[in-house]
Amino acid sequence: MKTSAPDVIFCLMFAVAASLSSFTCCRAFVRPVLASSSSGPTTSTKRNMIANILDLLGGPDKSEMVSPDEALPGRSQKMANIEGLRHYVLGNKLEEVPPNHEVAVFANGCFWGSEKGIWRLPKGIHSTAVGYCAGFTPNPTYEEACSGLTGHTEGVRVVYDPSQVSFVDILRWFWEAHDPTSGMGQGNDRGTQYRSGFYYYNDEQKALIEASKAAYEKRLEEATGTKRKITTEVAAASDYDKYGGLWYFAEPYHQQYLAKPGARPYCSAQPQGVAVPDYDEWCPFEDEALKEKHRPTLPASFWSKYAPKRGCSVVTEPNEPISESSY
């Protein structure tokens, strides 16, 4: 069989990287671009994988945030083919925010599984999307975000109807679906692009995020008997206006990836199997109207059956939203 020089280099570099046991597993090795060809990696895929292997062998220190001055310059052009794109499962346009709907943006590890957990909530979710948030480079690409040189973390944007599903329900799923004490990474995915974060659009969201964070940190310590400091980044969406904005949509092939034919069921999130305390124990609002406004809509029966389980089981769950009649 005739083998080209680039193929030889690619295989040798992959073998060298795989033999270095001191490195954690890189998601790039198991994260393919969906393609119809089954004949092997494309030139573009090989190039991206080689870049990631070189990263493993010695690249930027992804355990430290890049400074805004040192971040990649980015571009003015928005991500191609997002305009008009519809949610693969829910059918609604990804960019639209209908009247009386609100937006939540968070990051808790690989965005594939993070997104799926939210779109499966039984009611009130208009759309979910994956993208790059809380960074300094305008309109980054996946490869740029993975380099650690844009400052972004992989995130999920949720457009929801607060009359149907509470922000507190989304917040609870966020906390329970990952390990918020793991610093710059989640499971095998290490680097600033996998850091945990929740980004607020108003003072009420801020109060709820901060109060639930304190309550969950205490509950984690009680459940494990060890000190568990939550490292989740909490910041205002407006903090990133000077960098072009908080949120940038990821490439279309990443959107609802786990629902698409040929997708690999990859997830490195580390749910702790510990429930967020009851809302009334940590609600930050003394005003009864505000307290009731944000009261959870999903009942205890939902959480007892469908709460995130240790081992990131969301990847094996059905793609369709959970039926209200099932709990």
Tab-separated table of N, CA, C and O in Angstrom, residues 25-108:
chain	number	residue	atom	x	y	z
A	25	CYS	N	-6.321	12.562	28.393
A	25	CYS	CA	-6.919	12.319	27.086
A	25	CYS	C	-7.386	13.624	26.474
A	25	CYS	O	-8.024	14.431	27.137
A	26	CYS	N	-7.057	13.847	25.226
A	26	CYS	CA	-7.477	15.065	24.532
A	26	CYS	C	-8.754	14.786	23.757
A	26	CYS	O	-8.802	13.852	22.976
A	27	ARG	N	-9.787	15.598	23.960
A	27	ARG	CA	-11.056	15.354	23.303
A	27	ARG	C	-10.933	15.446	21.793
A	27	ARG	O	-11.738	14.891	21.061
A	28	ALA	N	-9.907	16.116	21.300
A	28	ALA	CA	-9.753	16.246	19.843
A	28	ALA	C	-9.648	14.889	19.180
A	28	ALA	O	-10.013	14.717	18.023
A	29	PHE	N	-9.135	13.871	19.906
A	29	PHE	CA	-8.973	12.552	19.310
A	29	PHE	C	-10.303	11.843	19.119
A	29	PHE	O	-10.396	10.895	18.359
A	30	VAL	N	-11.330	12.259	19.836
A	30	VAL	CA	-12.607	11.567	19.740
A	30	VAL	C	-13.718	12.489	19.271
A	30	VAL	O	-14.880	12.159	19.320
A	31	ARG	N	-13.334	13.656	18.774
A	31	ARG	CA	-14.330	14.644	18.385
A	31	ARG	C	-14.274	14.897	16.894
A	31	ARG	O	-13.587	15.779	16.418
A	32	PRO	N	-14.966	14.108	16.079
A	32	PRO	CA	-14.867	14.250	14.634
A	32	PRO	C	-15.802	15.313	14.075
A	32	PRO	O	-16.815	15.638	14.667
A	33	VAL	N	-15.436	15.841	12.914
A	33	VAL	CA	-16.372	16.622	12.139
A	33	VAL	C	-17.291	15.639	11.442
A	33	VAL	O	-16.832	14.680	10.820
A	34	LEU	N	-18.618	15.839	11.551
A	34	LEU	CA	-19.542	14.930	10.897
A	34	LEU	C	-19.335	15.016	9.390
A	34	LEU	O	-19.376	16.073	8.794
A	35	ALA	N	-19.108	13.880	8.765
A	35	ALA	CA	-18.860	13.849	7.325
A	35	ALA	C	-19.408	12.565	6.757
A	35	ALA	O	-19.552	11.561	7.450
A	36	SER	N	-19.696	12.572	5.475
A	36	SER	CA	-20.261	11.392	4.837
A	36	SER	C	-19.187	10.381	4.489
A	36	SER	O	-19.459	9.205	4.298
A	37	SER	N	-17.944	10.827	4.379
A	37	SER	CA	-16.871	9.931	4.004
A	37	SER	C	-16.472	9.035	5.149
A	37	SER	O	-16.350	9.454	6.289
A	38	SER	N	-16.237	7.760	4.882
A	38	SER	CA	-15.783	6.821	5.901
A	38	SER	C	-14.410	6.276	5.558
A	38	SER	O	-13.975	5.286	6.105
A	39	SER	N	-13.712	6.941	4.607
A	39	SER	CA	-12.430	6.435	4.133
A	39	SER	C	-11.266	6.830	5.009
A	39	SER	O	-10.145	6.409	4.771
A	40	GLY	N	-11.530	7.658	6.039
A	40	GLY	CA	-10.445	8.053	6.924
A	40	GLY	C	-10.444	9.542	7.123
A	40	GLY	O	-11.257	10.271	6.551
A	41	PRO	N	-9.518	10.052	7.929
A	41	PRO	CA	-9.481	11.491	8.218
A	41	PRO	C	-9.242	12.308	6.953
A	41	PRO	O	-8.452	11.935	6.092
A	42	THR	N	-9.941	13.422	6.840
A	42	THR	CA	-9.699	14.336	5.734
A	42	THR	C	-8.430	15.122	6.015
A	42	THR	O	-7.902	15.117	7.123
A	43	THR	N	-7.960	15.832	4.980
A	43	THR	CA	-6.769	16.654	5.173
A	43	THR	C	-6.987	17.669	6.277
A	43	THR	O	-6.123	17.895	7.123
A	44	SER	N	-8.190	18.301	6.281
A	44	SER	CA	-8.493	19.292	7.309
A	44	SER	C	-8.505	18.657	8.695
A	44	SER	O	-7.974	19.215	9.657
A	45	THR	N	-9.111	17.471	8.799
A	45	THR	CA	-9.161	16.793	10.095
A	45	THR	C	-7.766	16.438	10.565
A	45	THR	O	-7.424	16.613	11.735
A	46	LYS	N	-6.919	15.932	9.659
A	46	LYS	CA	-5.541	15.590	10.025
A	46	LYS	C	-4.797	16.817	10.528
A	46	LYS	O	-4.075	16.753	11.514
A	47	ARG	N	-4.991	17.936	9.810
A	47	ARG	CA	-4.292	19.147	10.192
A	47	ARG	C	-4.690	19.576	11.600
A	47	ARG	O	-3.856	19.941	12.426
A	48	ASN	N	-5.989	19.508	11.896
A	48	ASN	CA	-6.463	19.894	13.214
A	48	ASN	C	-5.959	18.955	14.295
A	48	ASN	O	-5.599	19.376	15.393
A	49	MET	N	-5.926	17.657	13.989
A	49	MET	CA	-5.465	16.690	14.971
A	49	MET	C	-3.975	16.856	15.231
A	49	MET	O	-3.512	16.765	16.368
A	50	ILE	N	-3.204	17.116	14.178
A	50	ILE	CA	-1.767	17.338	14.349
A	50	ILE	C	-1.528	18.567	15.219
A	50	ILE	O	-0.671	18.580	16.107
A	51	ALA	N	-2.326	19.607	14.983
A	51	ALA	CA	-2.180	20.824	15.794
A	51	ALA	C	-2.452	20.522	17.259
A	51	ALA	O	-1.750	21.009	18.145
A	52	ASN	N	-3.459	19.683	17.515
A	52	ASN	CA	-3.775	19.344	18.898
A	52	ASN	C	-2.702	18.464	19.523
A	52	ASN	O	-2.417	18.566	20.713
A	53	ILE	N	-2.089	17.577	18.713
A	53	ILE	CA	-1.004	16.738	19.221
A	53	ILE	C	0.187	17.611	19.585
A	53	ILE	O	0.815	17.444	20.632
A	54	LEU	N	0.498	18.572	18.704
A	54	LEU	CA	1.594	19.495	19.014
A	54	LEU	C	1.295	20.271	20.286
A	54	LEU	O	2.197	20.568	21.072
A	55	ASP	N	0.023	20.591	20.490
A	55	ASP	CA	-0.380	21.273	21.712
A	55	ASP	C	-0.031	20.442	22.938
A	55	ASP	O	0.448	20.939	23.944
A	56	LEU	N	-0.285	19.111	22.818
A	56	LEU	CA	0.018	18.220	23.932
A	56	LEU	C	1.516	18.167	24.199
A	56	LEU	O	1.957	18.067	25.342
A	57	LEU	N	2.295	18.230	23.133
A	57	LEU	CA	3.741	18.098	23.276
A	57	LEU	C	4.394	19.383	23.772
A	57	LEU	O	5.557	19.400	24.134
A	58	GLY	N	3.641	20.442	23.783
A	58	GLY	CA	4.207	21.694	24.304
A	58	GLY	C	3.628	22.892	23.603
A	58	GLY	O	3.995	23.197	22.481
A	59	GLY	N	2.697	23.558	24.234
A	59	GLY	CA	2.075	24.734	23.643
A	59	GLY	C	1.769	25.724	24.738
A	59	GLY	O	2.395	25.708	25.795
A	60	PRO	N	0.799	26.583	24.517
A	60	PRO	CA	0.451	27.565	25.536
A	60	PRO	C	-0.002	26.878	26.822
A	60	PRO	O	-0.564	25.785	26.785
A	61	ASP	N	0.237	27.513	27.953
A	61	ASP	CA	-0.216	26.984	29.237
A	61	ASP	C	-1.708	27.271	29.360
A	61	ASP	O	-2.123	28.391	29.638
A	62	LYS	N	-2.536	26.232	29.139
A	62	LYS	CA	-3.981	26.423	29.140
A	62	LYS	C	-4.579	26.401	30.542
A	62	LYS	O	-5.787	26.478	30.693
A	63	SER	N	-3.739	26.276	31.553
A	63	SER	CA	-4.249	26.341	32.917
A	63	SER	C	-4.317	27.786	33.407
A	63	SER	O	-4.845	28.048	34.481
A	64	GLU	N	-3.798	28.705	32.612
A	64	GLU	CA	-3.817	30.122	32.949
A	64	GLU	C	-4.541	30.895	31.856
A	64	GLU	O	-4.344	30.651	30.670
A	65	MET	N	-5.385	31.839	32.256
A	65	MET	CA	-6.124	32.643	31.284
A	65	MET	C	-5.180	33.536	30.482
A	65	MET	O	-4.272	34.157	31.035
A	66	VAL	N	-5.412	33.580	29.185
A	66	VAL	CA	-4.681	34.517	28.341
A	66	VAL	C	-5.149	35.929	28.686
A	66	VAL	O	-6.311	36.135	29.068
A	67	SER	N	-4.296	36.905	28.570
A	67	SER	CA	-4.697	38.286	28.833
A	67	SER	C	-5.382	38.849	27.587
A	67	SER	O	-5.129	38.391	26.467
A	68	PRO	N	-6.253	39.830	27.750
A	68	PRO	CA	-6.910	40.433	26.581
A	68	PRO	C	-5.909	40.951	25.550
A	68	PRO	O	-6.139	40.841	24.342
A	69	ASP	N	-4.781	41.490	26.000
A	69	ASP	CA	-3.784	42.033	25.083
A	69	ASP	C	-3.083	40.946	24.275
A	69	ASP	O	-2.580	41.214	23.175
A	70	GLU	N	-3.016	39.737	24.825
A	70	GLU	CA	-2.312	38.642	24.159
A	70	GLU	C	-3.256	37.710	23.408
A	70	GLU	O	-2.807	36.774	22.746
A	71	ALA	N	-4.554	37.952	23.496
A	71	ALA	CA	-5.530	37.081	22.836
A	71	ALA	C	-5.456	37.237	21.316
A	71	ALA	O	-5.005	38.266	20.796
A	72	LEU	N	-5.890	36.200	20.605
A	72	LEU	CA	-5.919	36.238	19.149
A	72	LEU	C	-6.824	37.374	18.669
A	72	LEU	O	-7.797	37.722	19.345
A	73	PRO	N	-6.527	37.946	17.489
A	73	PRO	CA	-7.277	39.121	17.031
A	73	PRO	C	-8.705	38.835	16.587
A	73	PRO	O	-9.558	39.720	16.641
A	74	GLY	N	-8.976	37.612	16.119
A	74	GLY	CA	-10.318	37.291	15.673
A	74	GLY	C	-10.674	37.968	14.362
A	74	GLY	O	-9.813	38.303	13.553
A	75	ARG	N	-11.976	38.243	14.192
A	75	ARG	CA	-12.462	38.779	12.910
A	75	ARG	C	-13.809	39.457	13.116
A	75	ARG	O	-14.472	39.232	14.147
A	76	SER	N	-14.211	40.237	12.154
A	76	SER	CA	-15.497	40.927	12.250
A	76	SER	C	-16.649	40.074	11.711
A	76	SER	O	-17.809	40.308	12.051
A	77	GLN	N	-16.331	39.074	10.882
A	77	GLN	CA	-17.370	38.244	10.284
A	77	GLN	C	-17.969	37.278	11.313
A	77	GLN	O	-17.252	36.612	12.052
A	78	LYS	N	-19.303	37.209	11.344
A	78	LYS	CA	-19.989	36.268	12.219
A	78	LYS	C	-19.794	34.835	11.719
A	78	LYS	O	-19.426	34.609	10.555
A	79	MET	N	-20.047	33.874	12.583
A	79	MET	CA	-19.948	32.471	12.201
A	79	MET	C	-20.874	32.182	11.018
A	79	MET	O	-22.054	32.549	11.034
A	80	ALA	N	-20.343	31.536	10.002
A	80	ALA	CA	-21.110	31.249	8.790
A	80	ALA	C	-22.218	30.238	9.055
A	80	ALA	O	-22.068	29.327	9.879
A	81	ASN	N	-23.335	30.430	8.361
A	81	ASN	CA	-24.438	29.454	8.313
A	81	ASN	C	-25.183	29.279	9.637
A	81	ASN	O	-25.847	28.259	9.838
A	82	ILE	N	-25.086	30.284	10.518
A	82	ILE	CA	-25.878	30.251	11.747
A	82	ILE	C	-27.211	30.979	11.542
A	82	ILE	O	-28.247	30.549	12.054
A	83	GLU	N	-27.170	32.057	10.769
A	83	GLU	CA	-28.401	32.806	10.512
A	83	GLU	C	-29.458	31.906	9.873
A	83	GLU	O	-29.212	31.259	8.846
A	84	GLY	N	-30.617	31.839	10.491
A	84	GLY	CA	-31.705	31.011	9.979
A	84	GLY	C	-31.618	29.542	10.360
A	84	GLY	O	-32.557	28.778	10.099
A	85	LEU	N	-30.517	29.132	10.982
A	85	LEU	CA	-30.356	27.729	11.362
A	85	LEU	C	-31.357	27.356	12.449
A	85	LEU	O	-31.536	28.093	13.419
A	86	ARG	N	-31.994	26.219	12.290
A	86	ARG	CA	-32.998	25.758	13.248
A	86	ARG	C	-32.444	24.645	14.139
A	86	ARG	O	-31.595	23.866	13.723
A	87	HIS	N	-32.972	24.607	15.340
A	87	HIS	CA	-32.571	23.593	16.310
A	87	HIS	C	-32.889	22.207	15.748
A	87	HIS	O	-33.996	21.958	15.273
A	88	TYR	N	-31.916	21.315	15.802
A	88	TYR	CA	-32.051	19.995	15.185
A	88	TYR	C	-33.160	19.166	15.830
A	88	TYR	O	-33.773	18.322	15.172
A	89	VAL	N	-33.448	19.398	17.097
A	89	VAL	CA	-34.469	18.629	17.809
A	89	VAL	C	-35.747	19.435	17.989
A	89	VAL	O	-36.850	18.948	17.708
A	90	LEU	N	-35.631	20.686	18.437
A	90	LEU	CA	-36.802	21.484	18.783
A	90	LEU	C	-37.396	22.239	17.591
A	90	LEU	O	-38.548	22.662	17.629
A	91	GLY	N	-36.588	22.452	16.554
A	91	GLY	CA	-37.089	23.050	15.318
A	91	GLY	C	-37.129	24.562	15.266
A	91	GLY	O	-37.426	25.136	14.221
A	92	ASN	N	-36.829	25.248	16.362
A	92	ASN	CA	-36.886	26.710	16.377
A	92	ASN	C	-35.554	27.324	15.941
A	92	ASN	O	-34.503	26.687	16.056
A	93	LYS	N	-35.589	28.564	15.469
A	93	LYS	CA	-34.380	29.240	15.029
A	93	LYS	C	-33.472	29.518	16.230
A	93	LYS	O	-33.923	29.990	17.275
A	94	LEU	N	-32.181	29.256	16.049
A	94	LEU	CA	-31.243	29.374	17.159
A	94	LEU	C	-31.065	30.810	17.635
A	94	LEU	O	-30.865	31.059	18.823
A	95	GLU	N	-31.108	31.756	16.719
A	95	GLU	CA	-30.793	33.135	17.084
A	95	GLU	C	-31.977	33.891	17.686
A	95	GLU	O	-31.785	34.872	18.394
A	96	GLU	N	-33.196	33.464	17.431
A	96	GLU	CA	-34.352	34.256	17.823
A	96	GLU	C	-34.647	34.173	19.321
A	96	GLU	O	-34.413	33.146	19.965
A	97	VAL	N	-35.126	35.279	19.853
A	97	VAL	CA	-35.600	35.347	21.237
A	97	VAL	C	-37.017	35.908	21.177
A	97	VAL	O	-37.207	37.124	21.064
A	98	PRO	N	-38.035	35.055	21.246
A	98	PRO	CA	-39.421	35.527	21.130
A	98	PRO	C	-39.814	36.445	22.289
A	98	PRO	O	-39.154	36.461	23.337
A	99	PRO	N	-40.873	37.202	22.124
A	99	PRO	CA	-41.365	38.046	23.220
A	99	PRO	C	-41.614	37.230	24.489
A	99	PRO	O	-42.035	36.067	24.416
A	100	ASN	N	-41.328	37.828	25.630
A	100	ASN	CA	-41.542	37.209	26.946
A	100	ASN	C	-40.639	36.008	27.206
A	100	ASN	O	-40.896	35.237	28.133
A	101	HIS	N	-39.603	35.871	26.414
A	101	HIS	CA	-38.600	34.836	26.651
A	101	HIS	C	-37.322	35.495	27.195
A	101	HIS	O	-37.095	36.684	26.983
A	102	GLU	N	-36.514	34.717	27.874
A	102	GLU	CA	-35.264	35.217	28.432
A	102	GLU	C	-34.106	34.327	27.993
A	102	GLU	O	-34.307	33.257	27.411
A	103	VAL	N	-32.894	34.802	28.282
A	103	VAL	CA	-31.676	34.081	27.863
A	103	VAL	C	-30.826	33.765	29.084
A	103	VAL	O	-30.675	34.592	29.992
A	104	ALA	N	-30.287	32.566	29.100
A	104	ALA	CA	-29.312	32.167	30.113
A	104	ALA	C	-28.084	31.627	29.384
A	104	ALA	O	-28.218	30.926	28.378
A	105	VAL	N	-26.898	31.955	29.880
A	105	VAL	CA	-25.651	31.469	29.283
A	105	VAL	C	-24.764	30.904	30.381
A	105	VAL	O	-24.508	31.562	31.383
A	106	PHE	N	-24.329	29.676	30.179
A	106	PHE	CA	-23.455	29.032	31.158
A	106	PHE	C	-22.445	28.140	30.467
A	106	PHE	O	-22.551	27.850	29.267
A	107	ALA	N	-21.461	27.695	31.227
A	107	ALA	CA	-20.428	26.781	30.722
A	107	ALA	C	-20.132	25.762	31.815
A	107	ALA	O	-19.889	26.134	32.961
A	108	ASN	N	-20.187	24.484	31.470
A	108	ASN	CA	-19.851	23.451	32.457
A	108	ASN	C	-19.226	22.220	31.800
A	108	ASN	O	-19.659	21.095	31.986
